[in-house]
Amino acid sequence: MSRVLKPTKLSQGKRQFASDNYAGVCPEAWASIAKANAGHVRSYGDDEWTAKASDLIRELFETRCEIFFVFNGTAANSLALASMCQSYHSILCHDTAHVESDECGAPEFFSNGTKVLTIAGENGKMDPADVERVVTKRDDIHYPKPRVVSLTQATELGTVYGVAEIKAIWSVAKKHGLSMHMDGARFANAVASLNVAPKEITWQAGIDVLCFGGTKNGTAVGDAVVFFNPKLAEEFDYRCKQAGQLASKMRFLSAPWVGMLQDGAWLRHARHANAVAEYLEQGIRGLPEIKILFPRQANAVFAELPRKVIDGLWERGWMFYNFIGKGGCRLMCAWDTADSDVDDFVADLKSLLKRK
Ligand SMILES: Cc1ncc(COP(=O)(O)O)c(C=O)c1O
């Protein structure tokens, strides 16, 4: 159930700032699905589209890796984490992490009870010293043994971990024998923001498993679980099947990835979404009574807006959340958000600010 204001007639069809999930399917993914819809092909992932998508992901990361396509990010994260832990272990993540607060306990459920331990940290990021503190807090048999660090990239607060920041957490993880998981629901936006090769913020920085998000980048459905550590991928296919995550017509999950990856659409769309978010930030930064809450580094702007402005924008048909992460209004841009959407939104916001 959504906690955003009910859509009014005005909002129907309008591009919104509520979520990058509100956007439709990008043309490249759509064309690829249409192409994949020809004739009969083998099922359950034993098809050419899935092989091709997996090869393109290997090319992108410039390494050998094992890839599995599942229906969504919650399944990707939960099953990946379950494959990295025993039930008596613990997973360390930021206190705003999706795996902690927005997956209805799925990581704990699929891992048969592995405990999630949360870490506070500025701007949605964990500090390595805090990771160390939680790992070394206790070493007795009564404490759920820390086993995995999970980073969200880009973070829930629209910020991004730099290469050095990931490596600093990795050095703590290595020291204590922990594996590294990355929730990359917005991995594309992070790569676009940092302007790095994908390998630099994944396996070269210690990431064992990446959940590579497709939907927020422009696909309809289907995220990729990418195992850089092949040991952890053992029997992952069984885990997917048991969890109801093995698509019989797998080509429709994998074909969009071919469309997204083969000519770089994934990065183009992410760069675009980030750039529109920057434009939005510039449009509202410095306005009276508006406070930008976190450094905008990807495709989301978080801002504190006066109550009358929030209500007024909602009444005018704008949809956005005001409860994500640490609060404030989250204004999220997608692959199809246009500068003109920002102009319209900012114009409404300014007119509401002027009202007494
Ligand atoms: C950071 C993060 N991780 C994972 C997900 C994936 O969630 P879903 O299961 O809705 O695809 C989301 C979606 O909002 C997210 O924001």
GROMACS .gro file of C-alpha atoms and ligand atoms in nm:
model
  372
    1MET     CA    1   0.000   0.000   0.000
    2SER     CA    2   0.129   0.340  -0.093
    3ARG     CA    3   0.177   0.612   0.165
    4VAL     CA    4   0.187   0.883  -0.099
    5LEU     CA    5  -0.117   1.107  -0.145
    6LYS     CA    6  -0.383   0.954  -0.365
    7PRO     CA    7  -0.348   1.046  -0.731
    8THR     CA    8  -0.589   1.307  -0.848
    9LYS     CA    9  -0.721   1.338  -1.202
   10LEU     CA   10  -0.453   1.599  -1.262
   11SER     CA   11  -0.173   1.355  -1.190
   12GLN     CA   12  -0.283   1.085  -1.432
   13GLY     CA   13  -0.013   1.025  -1.689
   14LYS     CA   14   0.203   1.305  -1.559
   15ARG     CA   15   0.568   1.223  -1.494
   16GLN     CA   16   0.620   1.222  -1.120
   17PHE     CA   17   0.899   1.257  -0.868
   18ALA     CA   18   0.775   0.983  -0.634
   19SER     CA   19   0.997   0.705  -0.757
   20ASP     CA   20   1.205   0.592  -1.050
   21ASN     CA   21   0.972   0.291  -1.035
   22TYR     CA   22   0.690   0.514  -1.157
   23ALA     CA   23   0.855   0.540  -1.500
   24GLY     CA   24   0.765   0.304  -1.780
   25VAL     CA   25   0.994   0.076  -1.976
   26CYS     CA   26   1.265   0.247  -2.180
   27PRO     CA   27   1.261   0.197  -2.560
   28GLU     CA   28   1.576  -0.017  -2.564
   29ALA     CA   29   1.439  -0.268  -2.313
   30TRP     CA   30   1.098  -0.265  -2.480
   31ALA     CA   31   1.242  -0.334  -2.826
   32SER     CA   32   1.445  -0.620  -2.687
   33ILE     CA   33   1.140  -0.780  -2.523
   34ALA     CA   34   0.953  -0.751  -2.852
   35LYS     CA   35   1.241  -0.920  -3.033
   36ALA     CA   36   1.256  -1.195  -2.774
   37ASN     CA   37   0.888  -1.261  -2.829
   38ALA     CA   38   0.950  -1.443  -3.156
   39GLY     CA   39   0.884  -1.815  -3.171
   40HIS     CA   40   0.956  -2.085  -2.918
   41VAL     CA   41   1.276  -2.093  -2.715
   42ARG     CA   42   1.397  -2.308  -2.429
   43SER     CA   43   1.260  -2.219  -2.084
   44TYR     CA   44   1.393  -2.166  -1.729
   45GLY     CA   45   1.697  -1.967  -1.841
   46ASP     CA   46   1.832  -2.220  -2.084
   47ASP     CA   47   1.787  -1.978  -2.373
   48GLU     CA   48   2.003  -1.757  -2.592
   49TRP     CA   49   1.874  -1.429  -2.449
   50THR     CA   50   1.977  -1.527  -2.099
   51ALA     CA   51   2.316  -1.646  -2.221
   52LYS     CA   52   2.369  -1.323  -2.415
   53ALA     CA   53   2.260  -1.100  -2.124
   54SER     CA   54   2.495  -1.289  -1.891
   55ASP     CA   55   2.784  -1.249  -2.135
   56LEU     CA   56   2.716  -0.877  -2.165
   57ILE     CA   57   2.723  -0.845  -1.785
   58ARG     CA   58   3.056  -1.033  -1.778
   59GLU     CA   59   3.190  -0.796  -2.043
   60LEU     CA   60   3.068  -0.496  -1.848
   61PHE     CA   61   3.246  -0.608  -1.532
   62GLU     CA   62   3.549  -0.734  -1.724
   63THR     CA   63   3.564  -1.055  -1.528
   64ARG     CA   64   3.420  -1.401  -1.491
   65CYS     CA   65   3.109  -1.399  -1.276
   66GLU     CA   66   2.798  -1.606  -1.220
   67ILE     CA   67   2.470  -1.435  -1.303
   68PHE     CA   68   2.110  -1.513  -1.206
   69PHE     CA   69   1.801  -1.315  -1.303
   70VAL     CA   70   1.526  -1.284  -1.044
   71PHE     CA   71   1.200  -1.091  -1.045
   72ASN     CA   72   1.287  -0.800  -0.817
   73GLY     CA   73   1.532  -0.634  -0.584
   74THR     CA   74   1.393  -0.778  -0.263
   75ALA     CA   75   1.440  -1.131  -0.393
   76ALA     CA   76   1.785  -1.048  -0.527
   77ASN     CA   77   1.903  -0.902  -0.197
   78SER     CA   78   1.744  -1.163   0.027
   79LEU     CA   79   1.858  -1.465  -0.168
   80ALA     CA   80   2.205  -1.323  -0.222
   81LEU     CA   81   2.242  -1.252   0.149
   82ALA     CA   82   2.105  -1.594   0.239
   83SER     CA   83   2.373  -1.750   0.021
   84MET     CA   84   2.640  -1.562   0.215
   85CYS     CA   85   2.531  -1.652   0.569
   86GLN     CA   86   2.433  -1.922   0.809
   87SER     CA   87   2.131  -1.858   1.028
   88TYR     CA   88   2.350  -1.783   1.332
   89HIS     CA   89   2.540  -1.509   1.146
   90SER     CA   90   2.460  -1.139   1.118
   91ILE     CA   91   2.448  -0.894   0.831
   92LEU     CA   92   2.572  -0.540   0.890
   93CYS     CA   93   2.409  -0.256   0.701
   94HIS     CA   94   2.319   0.110   0.731
   95ASP     CA   95   2.010   0.181   0.936
   96THR     CA   96   1.828   0.318   0.632
   97ALA     CA   97   1.915   0.017   0.413
   98HIS     CA   98   1.636  -0.131   0.207
   99VAL     CA   99   1.731  -0.478   0.333
  100GLU     CA  100   1.663  -0.359   0.687
  101SER     CA  101   1.363  -0.136   0.651
  102ASP     CA  102   1.184  -0.210   0.324
  103GLU     CA  103   1.196  -0.582   0.258
  104CYS     CA  104   0.948  -0.698   0.516
  105GLY     CA  105   1.211  -0.915   0.684
  106ALA     CA  106   1.283  -1.111   0.365
  107PRO     CA  107   1.661  -1.128   0.421
  108GLU     CA  108   1.601  -1.280   0.765
  109PHE     CA  109   1.327  -1.507   0.630
  110PHE     CA  110   1.527  -1.650   0.339
  111SER     CA  111   1.836  -1.697   0.554
  112ASN     CA  112   1.637  -1.876   0.822
  113GLY     CA  113   1.682  -1.603   1.076
  114THR     CA  114   2.017  -1.435   1.012
  115LYS     CA  115   2.007  -1.116   1.215
  116VAL     CA  116   2.044  -0.776   1.052
  117LEU     CA  117   2.253  -0.538   1.263
  118THR     CA  118   2.220  -0.173   1.171
  119ILE     CA  119   2.477   0.100   1.173
  120ALA     CA  120   2.401   0.472   1.179
  121GLY     CA  121   2.608   0.695   0.954
  122GLU     CA  122   2.599   1.034   0.792
  123ASN     CA  123   2.437   1.075   0.452
  124GLY     CA  124   2.319   0.715   0.432
  125LYS     CA  125   2.671   0.571   0.441
  126MET     CA  126   2.849   0.351   0.691
  127ASP     CA  127   3.178   0.460   0.834
  128PRO     CA  128   3.445   0.186   0.845
  129ALA     CA  129   3.517   0.267   1.211
  130ASP     CA  130   3.153   0.195   1.295
  131VAL     CA  131   3.163  -0.130   1.100
  132GLU     CA  132   3.472  -0.227   1.300
  133ARG     CA  133   3.300  -0.130   1.626
  134VAL     CA  134   2.995  -0.348   1.557
  135VAL     CA  135   3.208  -0.642   1.439
  136THR     CA  136   3.434  -0.630   1.744
  137LYS     CA  137   3.166  -0.539   1.995
  138ARG     CA  138   3.154  -0.896   2.114
  139ASP     CA  139   3.311  -1.225   2.022
  140ASP     CA  140   3.124  -1.459   2.249
  141ILE     CA  141   2.895  -1.740   2.141
  142HIS     CA  142   2.583  -1.544   2.239
  143TYR     CA  143   2.630  -1.272   1.977
  144PRO     CA  144   2.511  -1.331   1.616
  145LYS     CA  145   2.846  -1.367   1.443
  146PRO     CA  146   2.903  -1.085   1.190
  147ARG     CA  147   2.946  -1.239   0.847
  148VAL     CA  148   2.845  -0.991   0.575
  149VAL     CA  149   2.859  -0.618   0.520
  150SER     CA  150   2.585  -0.493   0.290
  151LEU     CA  151   2.631  -0.157   0.118
  152THR     CA  152   2.364   0.021  -0.081
  153GLN     CA  153   2.500   0.191  -0.393
  154ALA     CA  154   2.362   0.450  -0.462
  155THR     CA  155   2.236   0.487  -0.106
  156GLU     CA  156   1.878   0.531   0.007
  157LEU     CA  157   1.954   0.898   0.064
  158GLY     CA  158   2.075   0.966  -0.289
  159THR     CA  159   2.443   0.966  -0.201
  160VAL     CA  160   2.717   0.747  -0.341
  161TYR     CA  161   3.009   0.557  -0.186
  162GLY     CA  162   3.336   0.652  -0.355
  163VAL     CA  163   3.596   0.390  -0.448
  164ALA     CA  164   3.811   0.471  -0.144
  165GLU     CA  165   3.512   0.452   0.089
  166ILE     CA  166   3.419   0.104  -0.032
  167LYS     CA  167   3.779  -0.011  -0.005
  168ALA     CA  168   3.804   0.125   0.348
  169ILE     CA  169   3.503  -0.086   0.450
  170TRP     CA  170   3.653  -0.380   0.263
  171SER     CA  171   3.971  -0.360   0.465
  172VAL     CA  172   3.767  -0.395   0.786
  173ALA     CA  173   3.564  -0.677   0.631
  174LYS     CA  174   3.880  -0.860   0.518
  175LYS     CA  175   4.042  -0.823   0.857
  176HIS     CA  176   3.745  -0.994   1.023
  177GLY     CA  177   3.661  -1.247   0.752
  178LEU     CA  178   3.337  -1.083   0.637
  179SER     CA  179   3.199  -1.094   0.283
  180MET     CA  180   3.069  -0.789   0.101
  181HIS     CA  181   2.726  -0.753  -0.058
  182MET     CA  182   2.611  -0.456  -0.263
  183ASP     CA  183   2.246  -0.361  -0.304
  184GLY     CA  184   2.276  -0.200  -0.646
  185ALA     CA  185   1.913  -0.115  -0.711
  186ARG     CA  186   2.058   0.213  -0.840
  187PHE     CA  187   2.402   0.082  -0.930
  188ALA     CA  188   2.380   0.245  -1.273
  189ASN     CA  189   2.325   0.587  -1.114
  190ALA     CA  190   2.628   0.532  -0.892
  191VAL     CA  191   2.850   0.439  -1.187
  192ALA     CA  192   2.725   0.743  -1.378
  193SER     CA  193   2.786   0.965  -1.078
  194LEU     CA  194   3.138   0.843  -1.008
  195ASN     CA  195   3.234   0.805  -1.372
  196VAL     CA  196   3.423   0.483  -1.300
  197ALA     CA  197   3.438   0.142  -1.462
  198PRO     CA  198   3.186  -0.089  -1.292
  199LYS     CA  199   3.470  -0.317  -1.178
  200GLU     CA  200   3.625  -0.036  -0.973
  201ILE     CA  201   3.333  -0.021  -0.731
  202THR     CA  202   3.258  -0.392  -0.724
  203TRP     CA  203   3.502  -0.683  -0.738
  204GLN     CA  204   3.810  -0.462  -0.740
  205ALA     CA  205   3.682  -0.304  -0.419
  206GLY     CA  206   3.597  -0.631  -0.248
  207ILE     CA  207   3.233  -0.683  -0.345
  208ASP     CA  208   3.151  -1.055  -0.354
  209VAL     CA  209   2.793  -1.026  -0.473
  210LEU     CA  210   2.616  -0.741  -0.648
  211CYS     CA  211   2.239  -0.713  -0.686
  212PHE     CA  212   2.229  -0.516  -1.008
  213GLY     CA  213   1.898  -0.333  -1.042
  214GLY     CA  214   1.722  -0.309  -1.374
  215THR     CA  215   1.377  -0.168  -1.301
  216LYS     CA  216   1.482   0.173  -1.175
  217ASN     CA  217   1.706   0.207  -1.478
  218GLY     CA  218   1.428   0.138  -1.732
  219THR     CA  219   1.337  -0.231  -1.744
  220ALA     CA  220   0.994  -0.365  -1.653
  221VAL     CA  221   1.097  -0.638  -1.416
  222GLY     CA  222   1.400  -0.845  -1.329
  223ASP     CA  223   1.719  -0.776  -1.136
  224ALA     CA  224   2.051  -0.954  -1.185
  225VAL     CA  225   2.238  -1.121  -0.902
  226VAL     CA  226   2.605  -1.108  -0.997
  227PHE     CA  227   2.844  -1.333  -0.805
  228PHE     CA  228   3.205  -1.226  -0.834
  229ASN     CA  229   3.286  -1.492  -0.578
  230PRO     CA  230   3.182  -1.815  -0.754
  231LYS     CA  231   3.185  -2.019  -0.433
  232LEU     CA  232   2.888  -1.823  -0.305
  233ALA     CA  233   2.692  -1.901  -0.623
  234GLU     CA  234   2.696  -2.274  -0.560
  235GLU     CA  235   2.340  -2.410  -0.568
  236PHE     CA  236   2.201  -2.057  -0.598
  237ASP     CA  237   1.979  -2.188  -0.878
  238TYR     CA  238   1.806  -2.414  -0.624
  239ARG     CA  239   1.763  -2.122  -0.386
  240CYS     CA  240   1.596  -1.921  -0.665
  241LYS     CA  241   1.366  -2.204  -0.761
  242GLN     CA  242   1.260  -2.275  -0.404
  243ALA     CA  243   1.185  -1.907  -0.349
  244GLY     CA  244   0.967  -1.889  -0.658
  245GLN     CA  245   1.224  -1.680  -0.839
  246LEU     CA  246   1.302  -1.904  -1.133
  247ALA     CA  247   1.111  -1.755  -1.426
  248SER     CA  248   0.985  -2.018  -1.666
  249LYS     CA  249   0.990  -1.769  -1.953
  250MET     CA  250   1.325  -1.634  -1.841
  251ARG     CA  251   1.395  -1.467  -2.175
  252PHE     CA  252   1.153  -1.189  -2.078
  253LEU     CA  253   1.364  -1.106  -1.771
  254SER     CA  254   1.695  -1.132  -1.952
  255ALA     CA  255   1.620  -0.984  -2.296
  256PRO     CA  256   1.573  -0.630  -2.158
  257TRP     CA  257   1.927  -0.651  -2.021
  258VAL     CA  258   2.054  -0.720  -2.370
  259GLY     CA  259   1.874  -0.407  -2.491
  260MET     CA  260   2.008  -0.202  -2.201
  261LEU     CA  261   2.367  -0.321  -2.217
  262GLN     CA  262   2.450  -0.373  -2.582
  263ASP     CA  263   2.473  -0.007  -2.674
  264GLY     CA  264   2.519   0.152  -2.333
  265ALA     CA  265   2.157   0.258  -2.276
  266TRP     CA  266   2.188   0.161  -1.906
  267LEU     CA  267   2.453   0.428  -1.850
  268ARG     CA  268   2.291   0.687  -2.076
  269HIS     CA  269   1.966   0.661  -1.885
  270ALA     CA  270   2.139   0.678  -1.548
  271ARG     CA  271   2.342   0.982  -1.654
  272HIS     CA  272   2.025   1.147  -1.773
  273ALA     CA  273   1.837   1.077  -1.449
  274ASN     CA  274   2.130   1.212  -1.245
  275ALA     CA  275   2.155   1.524  -1.463
  276VAL     CA  276   1.783   1.603  -1.430
  277ALA     CA  277   1.812   1.560  -1.053
  278GLU     CA  278   2.101   1.807  -1.056
  279TYR     CA  279   1.885   2.050  -1.253
  280LEU     CA  280   1.606   2.007  -0.999
  281GLU     CA  281   1.843   2.066  -0.712
  282GLN     CA  282   1.967   2.386  -0.877
  283GLY     CA  283   1.606   2.494  -0.922
  284ILE     CA  284   1.515   2.469  -0.556
  285ARG     CA  285   1.842   2.524  -0.372
  286GLY     CA  286   1.851   2.863  -0.206
  287LEU     CA  287   1.475   2.916  -0.217
  288PRO     CA  288   1.338   3.053   0.111
  289GLU     CA  289   1.220   2.785   0.359
  290ILE     CA  290   1.374   2.504   0.151
  291LYS     CA  291   1.656   2.297   0.289
  292ILE     CA  292   1.847   2.041   0.082
  293LEU     CA  293   1.911   1.753   0.321
  294PHE     CA  294   2.195   1.545   0.175
  295PRO     CA  295   2.457   1.589  -0.094
  296ARG     CA  296   2.283   1.507  -0.423
  297GLN     CA  297   2.508   1.257  -0.594
  298ALA     CA  298   2.268   1.040  -0.794
  299ASN     CA  299   1.909   1.074  -0.914
  300ALA     CA  300   1.734   1.186  -0.595
  301VAL     CA  301   1.703   1.521  -0.423
  302PHE     CA  302   1.598   1.519  -0.059
  303ALA     CA  303   1.457   1.846   0.070
  304GLU     CA  304   1.269   1.983   0.362
  305LEU     CA  305   0.965   2.175   0.235
  306PRO     CA  306   0.714   2.372   0.441
  307ARG     CA  307   0.395   2.178   0.516
  308LYS     CA  308   0.178   2.418   0.313
  309VAL     CA  309   0.402   2.359   0.011
  310ILE     CA  310   0.388   1.981   0.044
  311ASP     CA  311   0.009   1.987   0.069
  312GLY     CA  312  -0.019   2.238  -0.214
  313LEU     CA  313   0.202   2.033  -0.446
  314TRP     CA  314   0.005   1.719  -0.368
  315GLU     CA  315  -0.319   1.906  -0.435
  316ARG     CA  316  -0.184   2.014  -0.772
  317GLY     CA  317  -0.128   1.652  -0.861
  318TRP     CA  318   0.242   1.614  -0.786
  319MET     CA  319   0.334   1.288  -0.623
  320PHE     CA  320   0.637   1.235  -0.402
  321TYR     CA  321   0.717   1.062  -0.076
  322ASN     CA  322   0.797   1.239   0.248
  323PHE     CA  323   0.889   0.947   0.473
  324ILE     CA  324   1.189   0.780   0.307
  325GLY     CA  325   1.512   0.735   0.500
  326LYS     CA  326   1.547   1.013   0.750
  327GLY     CA  327   1.238   1.204   0.637
  328GLY     CA  328   1.217   1.510   0.420
  329CYS     CA  329   1.068   1.500   0.071
  330ARG     CA  330   1.235   1.266  -0.175
  331LEU     CA  331   1.225   1.393  -0.531
  332MET     CA  332   1.335   1.112  -0.755
  333CYS     CA  333   1.419   1.145  -1.123
  334ALA     CA  334   1.399   0.862  -1.375
  335TRP     CA  335   1.532   0.782  -1.721
  336ASP     CA  336   1.241   0.970  -1.878
  337THR     CA  337   1.213   1.272  -1.648
  338ALA     CA  338   1.238   1.584  -1.860
  339ASP     CA  339   1.372   1.929  -1.777
  340SER     CA  340   1.022   2.057  -1.852
  341ASP     CA  341   0.883   1.837  -1.569
  342VAL     CA  342   1.129   2.003  -1.336
  343ASP     CA  343   1.035   2.348  -1.466
  344ASP     CA  344   0.665   2.280  -1.403
  345PHE     CA  345   0.731   2.139  -1.056
  346VAL     CA  346   0.959   2.426  -0.954
  347ALA     CA  347   0.711   2.684  -1.085
  348ASP     CA  348   0.435   2.530  -0.872
  349LEU     CA  349   0.664   2.512  -0.573
  350LYS     CA  350   0.764   2.876  -0.607
  351SER     CA  351   0.406   2.991  -0.638
  352LEU     CA  352   0.313   2.797  -0.325
  353LEU     CA  353   0.603   2.945  -0.133
  354LYS     CA  354   0.473   3.294  -0.209
  355ARG     CA  355   0.130   3.214  -0.062
  356LYS     CA  356   0.073   3.331   0.289
  357LIG     C1  357   1.779   0.060  -0.237
  357LIG     C2  358   1.680  -0.037  -0.288
  357LIG     N1  359   1.711  -0.168  -0.289
  357LIG     C3  360   1.629  -0.258  -0.341
  357LIG     C4  361   1.509  -0.221  -0.397
  357LIG     C5  362   1.429  -0.326  -0.465
  357LIG     O1  363   1.303  -0.341  -0.429
  357LIG     P1  364   1.192  -0.421  -0.512
  357LIG     O2  365   1.180  -0.551  -0.445
  357LIG     O3  366   1.074  -0.334  -0.495
  357LIG     O4  367   1.235  -0.436  -0.655
  357LIG     C6  368   1.468  -0.087  -0.393
  357LIG     C7  369   1.337  -0.044  -0.443
  357LIG     O5  370   1.281   0.054  -0.407
  357LIG     C8  371   1.557   0.008  -0.338
  357LIG     O6  372   1.527   0.138  -0.335
   0.00000   0.00000   0.00000
